[in-house]
mmCIF file of C-alpha atoms in Angstrom:
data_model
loop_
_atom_site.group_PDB
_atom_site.id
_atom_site.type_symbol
_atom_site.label_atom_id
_atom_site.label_comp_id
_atom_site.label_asym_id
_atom_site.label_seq_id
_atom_site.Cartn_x
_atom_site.Cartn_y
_atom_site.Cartn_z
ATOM 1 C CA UNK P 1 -16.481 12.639 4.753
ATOM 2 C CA UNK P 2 -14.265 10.751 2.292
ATOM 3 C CA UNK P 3 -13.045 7.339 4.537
ATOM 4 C CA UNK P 4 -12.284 3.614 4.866
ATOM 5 C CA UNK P 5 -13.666 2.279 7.925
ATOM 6 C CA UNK P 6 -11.878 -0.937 8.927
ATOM 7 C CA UNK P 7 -13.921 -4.047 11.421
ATOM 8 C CA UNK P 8 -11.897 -3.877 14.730
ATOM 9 C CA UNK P 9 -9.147 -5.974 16.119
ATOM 10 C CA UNK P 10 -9.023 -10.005 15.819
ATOM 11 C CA UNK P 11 -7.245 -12.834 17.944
ATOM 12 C CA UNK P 12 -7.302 -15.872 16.064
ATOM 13 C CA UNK P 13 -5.797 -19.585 16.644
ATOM 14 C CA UNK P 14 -3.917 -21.040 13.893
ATOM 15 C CA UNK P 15 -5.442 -23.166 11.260
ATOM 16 C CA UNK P 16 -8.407 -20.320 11.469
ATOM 17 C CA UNK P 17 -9.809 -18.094 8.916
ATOM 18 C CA UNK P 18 -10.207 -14.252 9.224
ATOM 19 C CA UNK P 19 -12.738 -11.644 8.001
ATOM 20 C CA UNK P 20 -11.461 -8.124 7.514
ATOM 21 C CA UNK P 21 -13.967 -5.751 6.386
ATOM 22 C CA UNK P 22 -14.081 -2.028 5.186
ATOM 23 C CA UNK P 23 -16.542 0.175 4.951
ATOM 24 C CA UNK P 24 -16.501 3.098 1.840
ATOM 25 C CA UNK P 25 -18.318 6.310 2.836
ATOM 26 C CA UNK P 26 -17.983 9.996 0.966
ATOM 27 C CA UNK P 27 -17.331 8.703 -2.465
ATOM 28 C CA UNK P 28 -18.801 6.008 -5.105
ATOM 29 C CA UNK P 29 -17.646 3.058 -3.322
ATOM 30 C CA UNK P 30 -17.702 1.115 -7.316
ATOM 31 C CA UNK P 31 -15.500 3.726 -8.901
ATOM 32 C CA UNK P 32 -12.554 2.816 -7.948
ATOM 33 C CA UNK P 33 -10.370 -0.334 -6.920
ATOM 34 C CA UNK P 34 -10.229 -1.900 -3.622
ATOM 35 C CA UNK P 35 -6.880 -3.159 -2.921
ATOM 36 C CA UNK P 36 -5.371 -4.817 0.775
ATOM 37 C CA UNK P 37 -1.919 -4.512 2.057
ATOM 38 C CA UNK P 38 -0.484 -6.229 5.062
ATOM 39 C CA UNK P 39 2.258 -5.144 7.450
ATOM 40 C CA UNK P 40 3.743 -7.531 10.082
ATOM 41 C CA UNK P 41 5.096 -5.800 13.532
ATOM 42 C CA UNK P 42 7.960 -3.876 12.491
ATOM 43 C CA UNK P 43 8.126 -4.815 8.858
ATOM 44 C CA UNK P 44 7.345 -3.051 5.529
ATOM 45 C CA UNK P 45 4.063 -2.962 3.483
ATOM 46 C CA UNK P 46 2.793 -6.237 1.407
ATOM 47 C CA UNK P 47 0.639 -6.037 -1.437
ATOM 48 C CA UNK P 48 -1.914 -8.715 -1.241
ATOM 49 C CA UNK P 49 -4.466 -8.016 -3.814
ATOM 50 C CA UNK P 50 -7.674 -5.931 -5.824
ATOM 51 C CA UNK P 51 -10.993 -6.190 -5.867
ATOM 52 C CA UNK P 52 -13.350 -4.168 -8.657
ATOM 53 C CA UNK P 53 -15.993 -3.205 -6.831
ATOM 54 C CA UNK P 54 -17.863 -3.354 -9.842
ATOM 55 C CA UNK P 55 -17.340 -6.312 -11.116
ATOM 56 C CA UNK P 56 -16.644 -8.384 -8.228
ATOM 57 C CA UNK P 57 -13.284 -9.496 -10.287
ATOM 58 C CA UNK P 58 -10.048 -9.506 -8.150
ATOM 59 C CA UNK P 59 -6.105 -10.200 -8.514
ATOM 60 C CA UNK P 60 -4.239 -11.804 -5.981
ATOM 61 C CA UNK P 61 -0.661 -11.650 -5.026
ATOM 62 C CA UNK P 62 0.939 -14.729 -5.747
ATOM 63 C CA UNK P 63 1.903 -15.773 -2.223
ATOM 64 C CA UNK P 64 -1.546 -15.588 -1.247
ATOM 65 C CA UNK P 65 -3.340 -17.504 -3.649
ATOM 66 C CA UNK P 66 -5.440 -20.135 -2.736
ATOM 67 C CA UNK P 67 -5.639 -18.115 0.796
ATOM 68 C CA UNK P 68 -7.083 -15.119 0.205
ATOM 69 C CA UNK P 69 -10.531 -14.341 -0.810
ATOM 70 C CA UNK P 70 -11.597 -10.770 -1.524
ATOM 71 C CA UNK P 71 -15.610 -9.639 -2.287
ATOM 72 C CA UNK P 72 -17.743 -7.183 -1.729
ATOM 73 C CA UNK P 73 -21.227 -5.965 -1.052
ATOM 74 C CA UNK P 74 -22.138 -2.743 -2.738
ATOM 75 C CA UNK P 75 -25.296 -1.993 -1.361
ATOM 76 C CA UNK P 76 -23.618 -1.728 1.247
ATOM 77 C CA UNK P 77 -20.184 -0.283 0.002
ATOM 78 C CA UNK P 78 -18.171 -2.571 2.171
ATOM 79 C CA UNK P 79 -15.095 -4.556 0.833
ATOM 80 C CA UNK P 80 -13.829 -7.941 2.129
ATOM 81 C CA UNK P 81 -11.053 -9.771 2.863
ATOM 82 C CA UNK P 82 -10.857 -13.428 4.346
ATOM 83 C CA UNK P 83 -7.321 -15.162 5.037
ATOM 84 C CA UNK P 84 -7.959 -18.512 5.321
ATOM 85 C CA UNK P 85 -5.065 -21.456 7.427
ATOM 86 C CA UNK P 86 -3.626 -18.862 9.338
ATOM 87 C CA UNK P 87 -0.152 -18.988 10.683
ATOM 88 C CA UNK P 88 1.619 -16.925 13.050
ATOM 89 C CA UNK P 89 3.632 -14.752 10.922
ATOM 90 C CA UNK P 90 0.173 -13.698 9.193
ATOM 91 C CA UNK P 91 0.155 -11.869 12.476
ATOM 92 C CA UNK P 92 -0.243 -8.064 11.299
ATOM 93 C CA UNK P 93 -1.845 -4.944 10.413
ATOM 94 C CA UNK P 94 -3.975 -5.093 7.203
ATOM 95 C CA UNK P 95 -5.117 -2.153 5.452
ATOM 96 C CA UNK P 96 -8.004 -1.477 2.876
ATOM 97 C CA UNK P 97 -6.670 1.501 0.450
ATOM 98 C CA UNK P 98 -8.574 2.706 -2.854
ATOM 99 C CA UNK P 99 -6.298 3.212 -5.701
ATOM 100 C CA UNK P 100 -6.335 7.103 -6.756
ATOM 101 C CA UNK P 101 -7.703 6.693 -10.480
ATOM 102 C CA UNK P 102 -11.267 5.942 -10.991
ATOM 103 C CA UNK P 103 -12.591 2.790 -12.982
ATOM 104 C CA UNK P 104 -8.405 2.025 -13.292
ATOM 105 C CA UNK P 105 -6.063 -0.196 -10.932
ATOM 106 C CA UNK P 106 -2.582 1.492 -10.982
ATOM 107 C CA UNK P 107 -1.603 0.670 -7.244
ATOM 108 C CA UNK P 108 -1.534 4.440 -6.503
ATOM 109 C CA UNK P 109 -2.978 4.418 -2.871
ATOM 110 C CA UNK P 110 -4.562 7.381 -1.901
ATOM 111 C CA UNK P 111 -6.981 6.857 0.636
ATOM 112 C CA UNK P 112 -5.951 4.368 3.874
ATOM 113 C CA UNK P 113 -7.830 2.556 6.464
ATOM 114 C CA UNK P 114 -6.429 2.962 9.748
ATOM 115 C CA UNK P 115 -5.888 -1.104 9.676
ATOM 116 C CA UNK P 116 -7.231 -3.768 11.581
ATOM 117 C CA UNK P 117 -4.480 -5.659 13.645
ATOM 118 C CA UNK P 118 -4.721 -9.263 13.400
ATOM 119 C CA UNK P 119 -2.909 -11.650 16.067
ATOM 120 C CA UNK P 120 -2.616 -15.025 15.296
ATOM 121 C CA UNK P 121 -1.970 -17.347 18.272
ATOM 122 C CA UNK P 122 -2.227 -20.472 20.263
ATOM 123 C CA UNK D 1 7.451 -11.197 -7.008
ATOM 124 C CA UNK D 2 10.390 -9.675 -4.522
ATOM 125 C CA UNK D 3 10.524 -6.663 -2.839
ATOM 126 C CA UNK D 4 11.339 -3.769 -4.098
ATOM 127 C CA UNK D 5 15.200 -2.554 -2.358
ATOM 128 C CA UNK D 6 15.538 0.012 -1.072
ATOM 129 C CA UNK D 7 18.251 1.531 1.736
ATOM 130 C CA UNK D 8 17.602 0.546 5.321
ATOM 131 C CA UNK D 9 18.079 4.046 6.317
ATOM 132 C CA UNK D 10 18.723 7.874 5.180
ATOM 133 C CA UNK D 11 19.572 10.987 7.223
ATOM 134 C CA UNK D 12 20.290 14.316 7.189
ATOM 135 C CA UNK D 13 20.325 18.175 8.518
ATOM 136 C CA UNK D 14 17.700 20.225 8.791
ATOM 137 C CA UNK D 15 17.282 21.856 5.319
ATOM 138 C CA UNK D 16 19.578 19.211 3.363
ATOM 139 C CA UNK D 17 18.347 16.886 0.759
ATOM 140 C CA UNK D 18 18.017 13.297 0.841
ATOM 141 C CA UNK D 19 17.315 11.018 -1.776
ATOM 142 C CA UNK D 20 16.281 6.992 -1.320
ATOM 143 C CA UNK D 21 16.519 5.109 -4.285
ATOM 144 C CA UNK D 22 14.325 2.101 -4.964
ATOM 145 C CA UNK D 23 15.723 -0.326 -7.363
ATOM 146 C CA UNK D 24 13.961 -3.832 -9.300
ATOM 147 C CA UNK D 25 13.581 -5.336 -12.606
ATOM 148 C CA UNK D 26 12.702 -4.574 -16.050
ATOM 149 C CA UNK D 27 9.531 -6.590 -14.844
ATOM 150 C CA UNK D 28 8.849 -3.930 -12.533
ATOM 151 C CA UNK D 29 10.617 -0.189 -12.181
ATOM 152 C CA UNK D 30 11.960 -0.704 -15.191
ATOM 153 C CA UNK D 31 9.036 -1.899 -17.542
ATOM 154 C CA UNK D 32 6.137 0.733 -16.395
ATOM 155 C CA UNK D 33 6.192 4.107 -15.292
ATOM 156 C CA UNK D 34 3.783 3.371 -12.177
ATOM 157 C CA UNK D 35 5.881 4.141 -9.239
ATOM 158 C CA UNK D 36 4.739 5.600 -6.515
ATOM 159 C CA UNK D 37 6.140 6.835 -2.928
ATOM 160 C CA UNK D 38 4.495 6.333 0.621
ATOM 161 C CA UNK D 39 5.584 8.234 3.623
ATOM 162 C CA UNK D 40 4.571 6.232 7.249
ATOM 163 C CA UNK D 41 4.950 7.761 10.356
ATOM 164 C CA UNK D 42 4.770 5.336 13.295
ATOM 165 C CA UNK D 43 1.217 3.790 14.060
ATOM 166 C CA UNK D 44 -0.491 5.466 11.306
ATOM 167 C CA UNK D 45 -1.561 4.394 8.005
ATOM 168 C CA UNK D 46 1.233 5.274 4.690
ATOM 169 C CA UNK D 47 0.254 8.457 3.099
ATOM 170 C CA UNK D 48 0.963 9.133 -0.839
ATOM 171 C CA UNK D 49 3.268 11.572 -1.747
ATOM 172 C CA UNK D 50 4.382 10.658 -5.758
ATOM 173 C CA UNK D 51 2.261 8.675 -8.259
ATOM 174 C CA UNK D 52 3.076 8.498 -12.015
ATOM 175 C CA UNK D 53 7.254 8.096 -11.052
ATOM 176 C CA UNK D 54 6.805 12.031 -10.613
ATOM 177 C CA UNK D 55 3.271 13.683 -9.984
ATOM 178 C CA UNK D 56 2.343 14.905 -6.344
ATOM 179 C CA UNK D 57 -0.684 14.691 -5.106
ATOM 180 C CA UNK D 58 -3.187 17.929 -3.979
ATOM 181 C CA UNK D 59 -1.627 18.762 -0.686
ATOM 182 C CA UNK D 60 2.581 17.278 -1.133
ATOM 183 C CA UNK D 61 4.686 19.920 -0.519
ATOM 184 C CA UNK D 62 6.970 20.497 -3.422
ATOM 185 C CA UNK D 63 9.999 19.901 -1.409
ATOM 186 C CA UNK D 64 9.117 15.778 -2.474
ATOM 187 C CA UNK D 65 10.274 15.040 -6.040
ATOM 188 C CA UNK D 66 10.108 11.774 -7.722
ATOM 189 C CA UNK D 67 12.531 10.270 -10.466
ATOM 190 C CA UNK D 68 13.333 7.290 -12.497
ATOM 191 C CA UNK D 69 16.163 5.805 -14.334
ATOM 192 C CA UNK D 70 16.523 2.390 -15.640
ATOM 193 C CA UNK D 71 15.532 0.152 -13.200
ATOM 194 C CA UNK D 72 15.843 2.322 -10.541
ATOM 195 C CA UNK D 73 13.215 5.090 -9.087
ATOM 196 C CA UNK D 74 13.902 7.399 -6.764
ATOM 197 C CA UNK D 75 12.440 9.831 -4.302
ATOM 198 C CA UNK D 76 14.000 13.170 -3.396
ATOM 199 C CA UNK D 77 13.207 15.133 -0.160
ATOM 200 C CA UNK D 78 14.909 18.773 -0.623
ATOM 201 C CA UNK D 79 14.950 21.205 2.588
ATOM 202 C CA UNK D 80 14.733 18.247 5.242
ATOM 203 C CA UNK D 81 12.173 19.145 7.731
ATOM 204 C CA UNK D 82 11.604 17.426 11.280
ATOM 205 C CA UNK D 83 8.045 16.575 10.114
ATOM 206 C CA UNK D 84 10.022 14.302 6.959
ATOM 207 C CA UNK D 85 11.281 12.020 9.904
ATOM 208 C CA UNK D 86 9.371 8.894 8.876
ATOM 209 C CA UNK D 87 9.677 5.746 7.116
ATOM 210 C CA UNK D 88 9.277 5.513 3.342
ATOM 211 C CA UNK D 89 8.326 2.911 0.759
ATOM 212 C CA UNK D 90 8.093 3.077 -2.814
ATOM 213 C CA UNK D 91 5.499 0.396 -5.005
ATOM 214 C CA UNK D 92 5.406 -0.554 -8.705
ATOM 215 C CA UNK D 93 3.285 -2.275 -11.110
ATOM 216 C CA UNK D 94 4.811 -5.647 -11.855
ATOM 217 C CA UNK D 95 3.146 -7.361 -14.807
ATOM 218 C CA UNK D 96 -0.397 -9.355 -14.942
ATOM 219 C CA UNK D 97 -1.759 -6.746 -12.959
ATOM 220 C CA UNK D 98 0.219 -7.181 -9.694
ATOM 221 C CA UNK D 99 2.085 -4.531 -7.598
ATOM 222 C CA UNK D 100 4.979 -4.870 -5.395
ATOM 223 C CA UNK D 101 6.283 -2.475 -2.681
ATOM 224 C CA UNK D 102 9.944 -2.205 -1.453
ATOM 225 C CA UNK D 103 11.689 -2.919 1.832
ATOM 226 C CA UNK D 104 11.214 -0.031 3.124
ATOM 227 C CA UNK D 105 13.601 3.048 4.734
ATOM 228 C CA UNK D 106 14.263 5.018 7.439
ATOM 229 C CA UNK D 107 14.561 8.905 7.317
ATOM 230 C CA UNK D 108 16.250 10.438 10.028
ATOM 231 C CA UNK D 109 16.385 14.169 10.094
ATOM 232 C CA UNK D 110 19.299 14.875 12.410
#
């Protein structure tokens, strides 16, 4: 079965850094691109960044440089991604997706985690 | 990078046509034809419905049409069903191999 499964829920204080993992099943979890997108309660979708599975390169968005770390393991075909000094409005629902064309990054989404909420709080 | 903008919110009839534009920069929309459409319904992950500015994927009813002109892309829903009640949000390639989504809107099938 073709799927992204996402680590579970996390409460974190601020100042803290946070893990989000995702685990490839059903397909060559190196083929294609990794990407993570973000949305806070009631807001729209955030582009945060790629990973090649590959390669182990990545791209971040610009807000999140210096904050975000994306990796992977591939003998495990599991993605990463840490957010490091969070605040509260990092509070939100991030999603792993895998971009539609293989070996290519094109931000064409096609397959979805179901998201992993993270609450940031005192 | 800003978001894509898009309009808060669309509605129509059952069996009308709606169309939500989505509307950014020759950096963005304008400069590359890698547009692509998500449709959300609440507390689930987006689904793709147009890649490519017009292509649908296996499985997109062909009532979902993409578009662009200039700056601006657009998505299309023709025949308004109940099931089309959802929010949508477009997402482009933006340069140095970033993307960028838009605001996000609101279809309301009346």
């Amino acid at each position: 079965q073709v799927q992204l499964v996402q680590s579970g829920a996390e409460v974190k204080k601020p100042g803290a850094s946070v893990k989000v993992s995702c685990k490839a099943s059903g397909f060559t979890f190196t083929g294609y691109y990794m990407h993570w997108v973000r949305q806070a309660p009631g807001q729209g979708l955030e582009w945060m960044g790629w990973i090649n599975p590959t390669s182990g390169v990545t791209n971040y968005a610009q807000k999140f440089q210096g904050r975000v770390t994306m990796t992977r393991d591939t003998s495990i075909s599991t993605a990463y991604m840490e957010l490091s000094r969070l605040r509260s409005d990092d509070t939100a629902v991030y999603y792993c997706a895998r971009d539609l064309i293989a070996a290519a990054v094109y931000w064409y989404f096609d397959l979805w985690g179901r998201g992993t909420l993270v609450t940031v709080s005192s | 990078q800003s978001a894509l903008t898009q309009p808060r919110s669309v509605s129509g009839s059952p069996g009308q046509s709606v169309t939500i534009s989505c509307t950014g920069s020759s950096s963005d929309v304008g400069g590359y034809n890698y547009v692509s459409w998500y449709q959300q319904h609440p507390g689930k992950a987006p689904k793709l419905m147009i890649y490519d500015v017009n292509k649908r994927p296996s499985g997109v009813p062909d009532r979902f049409s993409g578009s662009k002109s200039g700056n601006t892309a657009s998505l299309t829903i023709s025949g308004l069903q109940a099931e089309d009640e959802a929010d949508y949000y477009c997402c482009s390639y933006a340069g140095t191999y970033k993307g960028v989504f838009g605001t996000g809107t609101k279809v309301t099938v009346l």
